[in-house]
Short mmCIF file of C-alpha atoms in Angstrom, two decimals:
data_model
loop_
_atom_site.label_atom_id
_atom_site.label_comp_id
_atom_site.label_asym_id
_atom_site.label_seq_id
_atom_site.Cartn_x
_atom_site.Cartn_y
_atom_site.Cartn_z
CA MET A 19 -12.82 11.83 -9.70
CA THR A 20 -11.99 11.99 -13.12
CA THR A 21 -12.82 13.87 -16.21
CA ASP A 22 -13.81 12.44 -19.62
CA ILE A 23 -16.21 12.93 -22.33
CA THR A 24 -19.31 10.86 -23.31
CA PRO A 25 -18.57 8.17 -26.10
CA ASP A 26 -20.31 8.57 -29.21
CA ARG A 27 -23.86 7.28 -29.39
CA ALA A 28 -22.94 5.01 -32.23
CA ALA A 29 -21.23 2.92 -29.56
CA LEU A 30 -24.27 2.58 -27.27
CA ARG A 31 -24.79 -0.93 -28.01
CA ASN A 32 -21.35 -1.84 -26.76
CA TRP A 33 -21.74 -0.44 -23.49
CA LEU A 34 -25.33 -0.55 -22.36
CA PRO A 35 -26.01 -4.30 -21.68
CA GLY A 36 -23.28 -4.20 -19.52
CA PHE A 37 -24.39 -0.82 -17.80
CA LEU A 38 -27.77 -2.24 -17.27
CA ALA A 39 -26.46 -5.51 -16.06
CA LEU A 40 -24.42 -3.74 -13.54
CA ALA A 41 -27.33 -1.65 -12.47
CA ALA A 42 -29.66 -4.77 -12.01
CA ILE A 43 -26.63 -6.67 -10.04
CA TRP A 44 -26.07 -3.87 -7.54
CA GLY A 45 -29.84 -2.91 -7.27
CA SER A 46 -30.57 -6.62 -6.36
CA SER A 47 -27.80 -6.32 -3.77
CA PHE A 48 -30.30 -4.95 -1.14
CA LEU A 49 -32.63 -7.81 -1.70
CA PHE A 50 -29.92 -10.42 -1.21
CA ILE A 51 -28.99 -8.27 2.10
CA LYS A 52 -32.69 -8.56 2.91
CA VAL A 53 -32.76 -12.37 2.37
CA GLY A 54 -29.46 -12.93 4.47
CA ILE A 55 -30.27 -11.42 7.50
CA THR A 56 -33.08 -13.49 7.97
CA GLU A 57 -30.74 -16.20 9.27
CA LEU A 58 -27.40 -14.14 9.67
CA HIS A 59 -26.20 -11.73 11.89
CA PRO A 60 -25.41 -8.35 10.05
CA LEU A 61 -21.47 -8.94 11.08
CA HIS A 62 -21.66 -12.49 9.61
CA LEU A 63 -23.35 -11.67 6.47
CA THR A 64 -20.72 -9.14 5.75
CA LEU A 65 -17.91 -11.64 6.92
CA TYR A 66 -19.19 -14.35 4.43
CA ARG A 67 -19.95 -11.60 1.51
CA ALA A 68 -16.46 -10.08 1.72
CA GLY A 69 -14.89 -13.48 1.83
CA ALA A 70 -16.75 -14.44 -1.23
CA GLY A 71 -15.94 -11.44 -3.19
CA ALA A 72 -11.98 -11.66 -2.25
CA ALA A 73 -12.04 -15.26 -3.51
CA THR A 74 -13.67 -14.48 -6.63
CA LEU A 75 -11.55 -11.50 -7.28
CA LEU A 76 -8.41 -13.59 -6.29
CA VAL A 77 -9.45 -16.08 -9.27
CA VAL A 78 -9.75 -13.05 -11.52
CA LEU A 79 -6.48 -11.72 -10.46
CA ALA A 80 -4.70 -15.23 -11.41
CA VAL A 81 -6.39 -15.54 -14.76
CA LEU A 82 -5.21 -11.98 -15.84
CA ARG A 83 -1.65 -12.76 -14.19
CA ASP A 84 -1.87 -9.72 -12.00
CA ARG A 85 -0.77 -9.42 -8.47
CA LEU A 86 -1.39 -7.99 -5.14
CA PRO A 87 0.46 -4.88 -3.81
CA ARG A 88 3.53 -5.47 -1.91
CA GLU A 89 4.43 -1.90 -0.47
CA PRO A 90 3.51 -1.67 2.96
CA ARG A 91 2.26 1.76 2.69
CA VAL A 92 -0.51 0.79 0.12
CA TRP A 93 -1.72 -2.06 2.51
CA ALA A 94 -1.87 0.62 5.41
CA HIS A 95 -3.90 3.01 3.55
CA LEU A 96 -6.11 -0.03 2.29
CA THR A 97 -6.80 -1.00 5.86
CA VAL A 98 -8.79 2.40 6.33
CA VAL A 99 -10.51 2.08 2.69
CA ALA A 100 -11.41 -1.53 3.85
CA ALA A 101 -13.04 -0.36 6.79
CA PHE A 102 -15.06 2.60 5.45
CA GLY A 103 -15.32 1.16 1.99
CA VAL A 104 -16.33 -2.38 2.89
CA ALA A 105 -16.43 -3.68 6.56
CA LEU A 106 -18.57 -0.63 7.85
CA PRO A 107 -21.16 0.20 5.16
CA PHE A 108 -21.78 -3.57 4.40
CA THR A 109 -22.58 -4.18 8.25
CA LEU A 110 -24.64 -0.94 8.28
CA PHE A 111 -26.78 -1.83 5.78
CA GLY A 112 -27.38 -5.14 7.26
CA TYR A 113 -28.45 -3.60 10.63
CA GLY A 114 -30.41 -1.06 8.38
CA GLU A 115 -32.30 -3.56 6.70
CA GLN A 116 -33.56 -5.34 9.66
CA ARG A 117 -35.63 -2.24 10.38
CA VAL A 118 -36.36 -0.94 6.56
CA GLU A 119 -37.39 -1.99 3.21
CA SER A 120 -34.51 -3.24 0.98
CA MET A 121 -35.92 -0.48 -1.73
CA LEU A 122 -35.19 2.30 0.87
CA ALA A 123 -31.89 0.92 1.55
CA GLY A 124 -31.44 1.04 -2.32
CA ILE A 125 -32.46 4.97 -2.31
CA TRP A 126 -30.10 5.61 0.68
CA ASN A 127 -27.06 4.25 -1.30
CA ALA A 128 -27.79 7.05 -3.88
CA THR A 129 -26.85 9.67 -1.21
CA THR A 130 -23.11 8.65 -1.54
CA PRO A 131 -21.84 11.60 -3.63
CA LEU A 132 -23.56 14.24 -1.37
CA VAL A 133 -20.92 13.17 1.34
CA VAL A 134 -18.12 12.51 -0.91
CA LEU A 135 -18.33 16.30 -2.16
CA PRO A 136 -18.01 18.08 1.37
CA LEU A 137 -15.39 15.78 2.68
CA ALA A 138 -13.22 15.93 -0.54
CA VAL A 139 -13.24 19.82 -0.30
CA LEU A 140 -13.06 20.30 3.53
CA VAL A 141 -11.11 17.32 4.77
CA PHE A 142 -9.12 15.80 1.95
CA ARG A 143 -8.77 18.70 -0.30
CA THR A 144 -8.96 16.87 -3.34
CA GLU A 145 -11.75 19.12 -4.96
CA ARG A 146 -12.91 22.63 -4.87
CA LEU A 147 -16.35 23.84 -3.75
CA THR A 148 -18.46 25.64 -6.63
CA LEU A 149 -21.50 27.38 -6.66
CA ARG A 150 -23.04 24.69 -8.49
CA GLY A 151 -21.58 22.17 -5.86
CA ALA A 152 -22.96 24.09 -3.24
CA VAL A 153 -26.42 24.26 -4.59
CA GLY A 154 -26.42 20.47 -5.50
CA LEU A 155 -25.57 19.83 -2.03
CA ALA A 156 -28.34 21.90 -0.71
CA LEU A 157 -30.82 20.58 -2.85
CA GLY A 158 -29.63 17.03 -2.10
CA PHE A 159 -29.94 17.49 1.60
CA THR A 160 -33.33 18.84 1.22
CA GLY A 161 -34.16 15.52 -0.47
CA VAL A 162 -32.62 13.39 2.24
CA LEU A 163 -34.92 15.31 4.67
CA VAL A 164 -38.12 14.55 2.52
CA VAL A 165 -37.02 10.86 2.31
CA LEU A 166 -36.96 10.83 5.93
CA GLY A 167 -40.09 12.56 6.38
CA VAL A 168 -38.82 14.60 9.46
CA TRP A 169 -42.35 16.51 9.49
CA GLN A 170 -43.88 13.15 10.98
CA GLY A 171 -41.27 13.35 13.81
CA VAL A 172 -38.37 11.49 14.60
CA GLY A 173 -37.62 8.22 16.39
CA GLY A 174 -38.84 4.65 16.19
CA ALA A 175 -37.16 1.48 14.55
CA HIS A 176 -37.91 2.70 10.79
CA PHE A 177 -36.37 5.98 11.28
CA VAL A 178 -33.27 4.44 13.20
CA GLY A 179 -32.91 1.76 10.16
CA GLN A 180 -32.93 4.87 7.94
CA LEU A 181 -30.05 6.55 9.55
CA LEU A 182 -27.89 3.34 9.52
CA CYS A 183 -28.51 3.22 5.89
CA PHE A 184 -27.41 6.88 5.54
CA GLY A 185 -24.51 6.18 7.69
CA ALA A 186 -23.43 3.22 5.46
CA ALA A 187 -23.48 5.70 2.29
CA ALA A 188 -21.77 8.27 4.59
CA CYS A 189 -18.69 5.57 5.03
CA TYR A 190 -18.43 5.32 1.46
CA GLY A 191 -18.18 8.89 1.30
CA VAL A 192 -15.06 8.70 3.45
CA ALA A 193 -13.65 5.69 1.48
CA ILE A 194 -13.81 7.59 -2.01
CA PRO A 195 -11.74 10.80 -1.37
CA TYR A 196 -9.39 8.90 0.86
CA GLN A 197 -8.54 6.46 -1.53
CA LYS A 198 -8.35 9.17 -4.55
CA LYS A 199 -5.88 11.17 -2.24
CA PHE A 200 -3.90 8.24 -1.04
CA VAL A 201 -4.09 5.00 -2.98
CA ALA A 202 -5.34 5.94 -6.41
CA GLY A 203 -1.85 7.42 -7.34
CA SER A 204 -0.19 4.09 -7.01
CA SER A 205 0.79 1.96 -10.22
CA HIS A 206 -1.32 -0.83 -9.20
CA SER A 207 -4.52 -1.99 -11.19
CA GLY A 208 -8.00 -1.37 -10.01
CA LEU A 209 -8.57 -4.98 -9.72
CA SER A 210 -5.24 -5.55 -7.45
CA LEU A 211 -6.26 -2.82 -5.12
CA SER A 212 -9.98 -4.03 -4.68
CA THR A 213 -8.85 -7.61 -4.36
CA ALA A 214 -6.28 -6.20 -1.58
CA GLN A 215 -9.28 -4.20 -0.01
CA LEU A 216 -11.21 -6.97 0.18
CA LEU A 217 -8.79 -9.31 1.58
CA VAL A 218 -8.08 -6.77 4.52
CA ALA A 219 -11.87 -6.21 5.14
CA SER A 220 -12.47 -10.11 5.41
CA ALA A 221 -9.39 -10.03 8.35
CA GLN A 222 -10.96 -7.09 9.97
CA LEU A 223 -14.35 -8.76 9.91
CA ALA A 224 -13.07 -11.95 11.08
CA VAL A 225 -11.80 -10.21 13.98
CA VAL A 226 -15.24 -8.62 15.19
CA ALA A 227 -17.45 -11.11 13.91
CA PRO A 228 -17.67 -13.01 17.12
CA LEU A 229 -19.43 -9.86 18.77
CA GLY A 230 -22.22 -11.49 16.86
CA GLY A 231 -21.80 -14.83 18.20
CA VAL A 232 -20.09 -17.65 16.43
CA PRO A 233 -20.33 -17.46 12.76
CA PRO A 234 -22.76 -20.38 11.44
CA LEU A 235 -21.10 -22.83 9.18
CA PRO A 236 -22.56 -22.71 5.67
CA THR A 237 -24.00 -26.19 5.93
CA ALA A 238 -26.30 -24.53 8.82
CA LEU A 239 -27.84 -22.02 6.62
CA SER A 240 -30.90 -22.64 4.03
CA PRO A 241 -30.16 -22.89 0.42
CA ARG A 242 -31.75 -19.40 -0.10
CA VAL A 243 -29.52 -17.83 2.17
CA VAL A 244 -26.50 -19.41 0.94
CA ALA A 245 -27.55 -18.33 -2.56
CA ALA A 246 -27.98 -15.07 -1.22
CA VAL A 247 -24.59 -14.81 0.49
CA VAL A 248 -22.80 -15.90 -2.90
CA ALA A 249 -24.80 -13.63 -5.08
CA LEU A 250 -23.72 -10.97 -2.75
CA GLY A 251 -20.10 -11.91 -3.06
CA ALA A 252 -19.35 -13.79 -6.17
CA LEU A 253 -21.76 -11.58 -8.03
CA GLY A 254 -22.34 -8.16 -6.59
CA THR A 255 -18.62 -7.72 -5.77
CA GLY A 256 -16.61 -10.02 -7.78
CA LEU A 257 -18.19 -10.20 -11.47
CA ALA A 258 -20.07 -6.81 -11.01
CA PHE A 259 -16.34 -5.39 -10.36
CA VAL A 260 -15.33 -6.76 -13.64
CA ILE A 261 -18.25 -5.53 -15.55
CA HIS A 262 -17.56 -2.08 -14.26
CA LEU A 263 -14.01 -2.00 -15.26
CA ARG A 264 -15.62 -2.87 -18.71
CA ASN A 265 -17.81 -0.02 -18.86
CA ILE A 266 -15.40 2.36 -17.81
CA ARG A 267 -12.95 1.03 -20.85
CA ILE A 268 -15.88 1.33 -23.22
CA ALA A 269 -17.90 3.95 -22.01
CA GLY A 270 -15.58 6.14 -20.19
CA ALA A 271 -15.48 6.89 -16.33
CA THR A 272 -18.04 9.58 -16.61
CA THR A 273 -20.83 7.43 -18.50
CA ALA A 274 -20.12 4.52 -16.35
CA SER A 275 -20.43 6.25 -13.09
CA THR A 276 -23.82 7.27 -14.00
CA VAL A 277 -24.97 3.76 -12.99
CA THR A 278 -25.56 5.39 -9.54
CA TYR A 279 -28.72 7.11 -10.92
CA VAL A 280 -30.03 3.79 -12.23
CA ILE A 281 -29.52 1.42 -9.10
CA PRO A 282 -32.37 2.86 -6.95
CA VAL A 283 -34.84 2.40 -9.67
CA PHE A 284 -33.87 -1.44 -9.95
CA ALA A 285 -33.75 -1.75 -6.20
CA VAL A 286 -37.18 -0.28 -5.78
CA LEU A 287 -38.60 -2.70 -8.55
CA ILE A 288 -37.02 -5.80 -7.34
CA GLY A 289 -37.91 -5.09 -3.70
CA ALA A 290 -41.67 -4.27 -5.01
CA LEU A 291 -41.73 -7.51 -7.35
CA VAL A 292 -39.93 -9.95 -5.20
CA LEU A 293 -40.62 -9.02 -1.42
CA GLY A 294 -43.80 -7.19 -2.08
CA GLU A 295 -42.63 -3.72 -0.49
CA ARG A 296 -44.22 -0.47 -0.71
CA LEU A 297 -42.85 3.01 -0.42
CA THR A 298 -44.92 5.81 1.20
CA TRP A 299 -45.33 8.87 -1.41
CA HIS A 300 -42.38 10.89 0.13
CA GLN A 301 -39.62 8.47 -0.18
CA PRO A 302 -39.64 8.29 -3.99
CA VAL A 303 -39.94 12.11 -4.14
CA GLY A 304 -37.33 12.80 -1.77
CA ALA A 305 -35.13 10.05 -3.64
CA LEU A 306 -35.69 12.18 -7.00
CA ILE A 307 -34.72 15.29 -5.18
CA VAL A 308 -31.55 13.57 -3.92
CA LEU A 309 -30.68 12.26 -7.33
CA ALA A 310 -31.25 16.05 -8.80
CA GLY A 311 -29.03 17.44 -6.32
CA VAL A 312 -26.24 14.90 -7.12
CA ALA A 313 -26.65 15.41 -10.86
CA VAL A 314 -26.14 19.26 -10.20
CA SER A 315 -23.15 18.82 -7.81
CA GLN A 316 -21.62 16.58 -10.35
CA GLY A 317 -22.27 18.87 -13.26
CA LEU A 318 -24.25 16.35 -14.82
CA LEU A 319 -27.33 18.71 -16.07
CA GLY A 320 -26.43 20.62 -18.96
CA ALA A 321 -25.28 19.69 -22.53
CA GLY A 322 -21.98 20.10 -24.24
CA ARG A 323 -19.90 20.47 -21.17
CA ARG A 324 -16.93 18.31 -19.69
CA ARG A 325 -18.09 16.73 -16.49
CA ARG A 326 -16.45 15.84 -13.20
CA VAL A 327 -17.89 12.79 -11.74
CA THR A 328 -17.30 10.77 -8.49
CA PRO A 329 -16.98 7.12 -9.34
CA PRO A 330 -19.87 5.50 -7.42
CA ALA A 331 -19.08 2.93 -4.56
CA GLY A 332 -21.68 0.71 -5.87
CA ALA A 333 -24.83 -0.94 -4.50
CA ALA A 334 -24.16 -1.82 -1.10
CA GLY A 335 -20.36 -1.63 -1.47
CA LEU A 336 -18.51 -2.28 -4.58
CA PRO A 337 -15.01 -1.89 -3.60
CA VAL A 338 -14.04 1.79 -4.51
CA THR A 339 -12.12 1.96 -7.64
CA PRO A 340 -9.45 4.39 -8.52
CA PRO A 341 -9.52 6.65 -11.60
CA PRO A 342 -9.67 4.72 -14.98
CA ALA A 343 -6.06 5.59 -15.95
CA ARG A 344 -5.02 2.93 -13.29
CA VAL A 345 -7.29 0.35 -14.40
#
C-alpha cells in the first residue's frame, strides 16, 4: 500500500485517456475469459494466458534493457505470489464463468480490497485496522451478501460460480499483502518482478494443466478463441501493465488505483452489449454497496485528506505491482 496526493486537475488530460483505456482493457478481460472457456478447459486457458503475458513482458523487458531478478529468495517469494496472484485466480475465474455471467465475474473482482485489509492486518501485519476500515469492511461484506442474494437460498451452479469468482478475488487478497511484505522492498522494478511472476506461474500451470487433459494446440482452436487468449495475455496482462505503470507515474498510485471502481462498469457494459447478458436487480445494487465499502475502508470518501490505497490486482489478474517507488 502506498500514500500519495491526487495530482492537479490541470493534468487530467494527461492521465485520463490511459486510465479509461486500462479500465476498458481489464473490464473486457471477463468477456475474453467467457469466449476462451467455450473451447478451452480453464486450466488450459490460464496456461496460455500466462504464457502470452510472460512473452509480452519479456519483450518489454528486453526493449527497456531491464533484467529479471537473480536472488533465490526473491524467486522463492514470487512462487507464492505467482500461485495466488496468477495461477489460482485466473483458473478460478475460468471455472466461475462456466456458471455465471462475465459481468458478474467483473463485479466480484472488485471485492479484492475487502479481503486484502483483514489479511494485511491479521496475518501479514502490514496495516492497522481503523474504525474507518472496520466500517468499510462491514459495509462491503453486506454488499457481498446482497450480490449473492442469500435470501433466495444457497446452492446451485450459479451460486457456486459466484463463490468461485469470489475465491479468485480472495486469492488476490492474499497475493497483494504477501508481495508488499516479502517482495516489494527489493531493488527490482515492477516490470522485472511481474515478468518473473508470470514466468513462474506459467511453469506452475504447465505442471497442473494435464489435470484438464492434454492442452490443445493453438491450431486446433477457432480464430475467436485464439484472439481471446492473445487479448487476455498480450493485451490484458502485458500492455495493460505498461499502461498501469504510466498511470502511476503521471497520476500517482492513489489515482491510478481507483481504476478498481471503473472496471465493473466496463465489465457490465461489455457483457450486456456483446454477450447480451443481464443482471438481476440485487447484483448491481450489491456491487454499489461493495464499492462504497471499499471506498470507506481505503479512505477515498472525504476531501482534502491524504489517502491510503491498495493497488488493485486488476481485472482477472494483473500481476500484483509493488509500490510506485519501486517502478
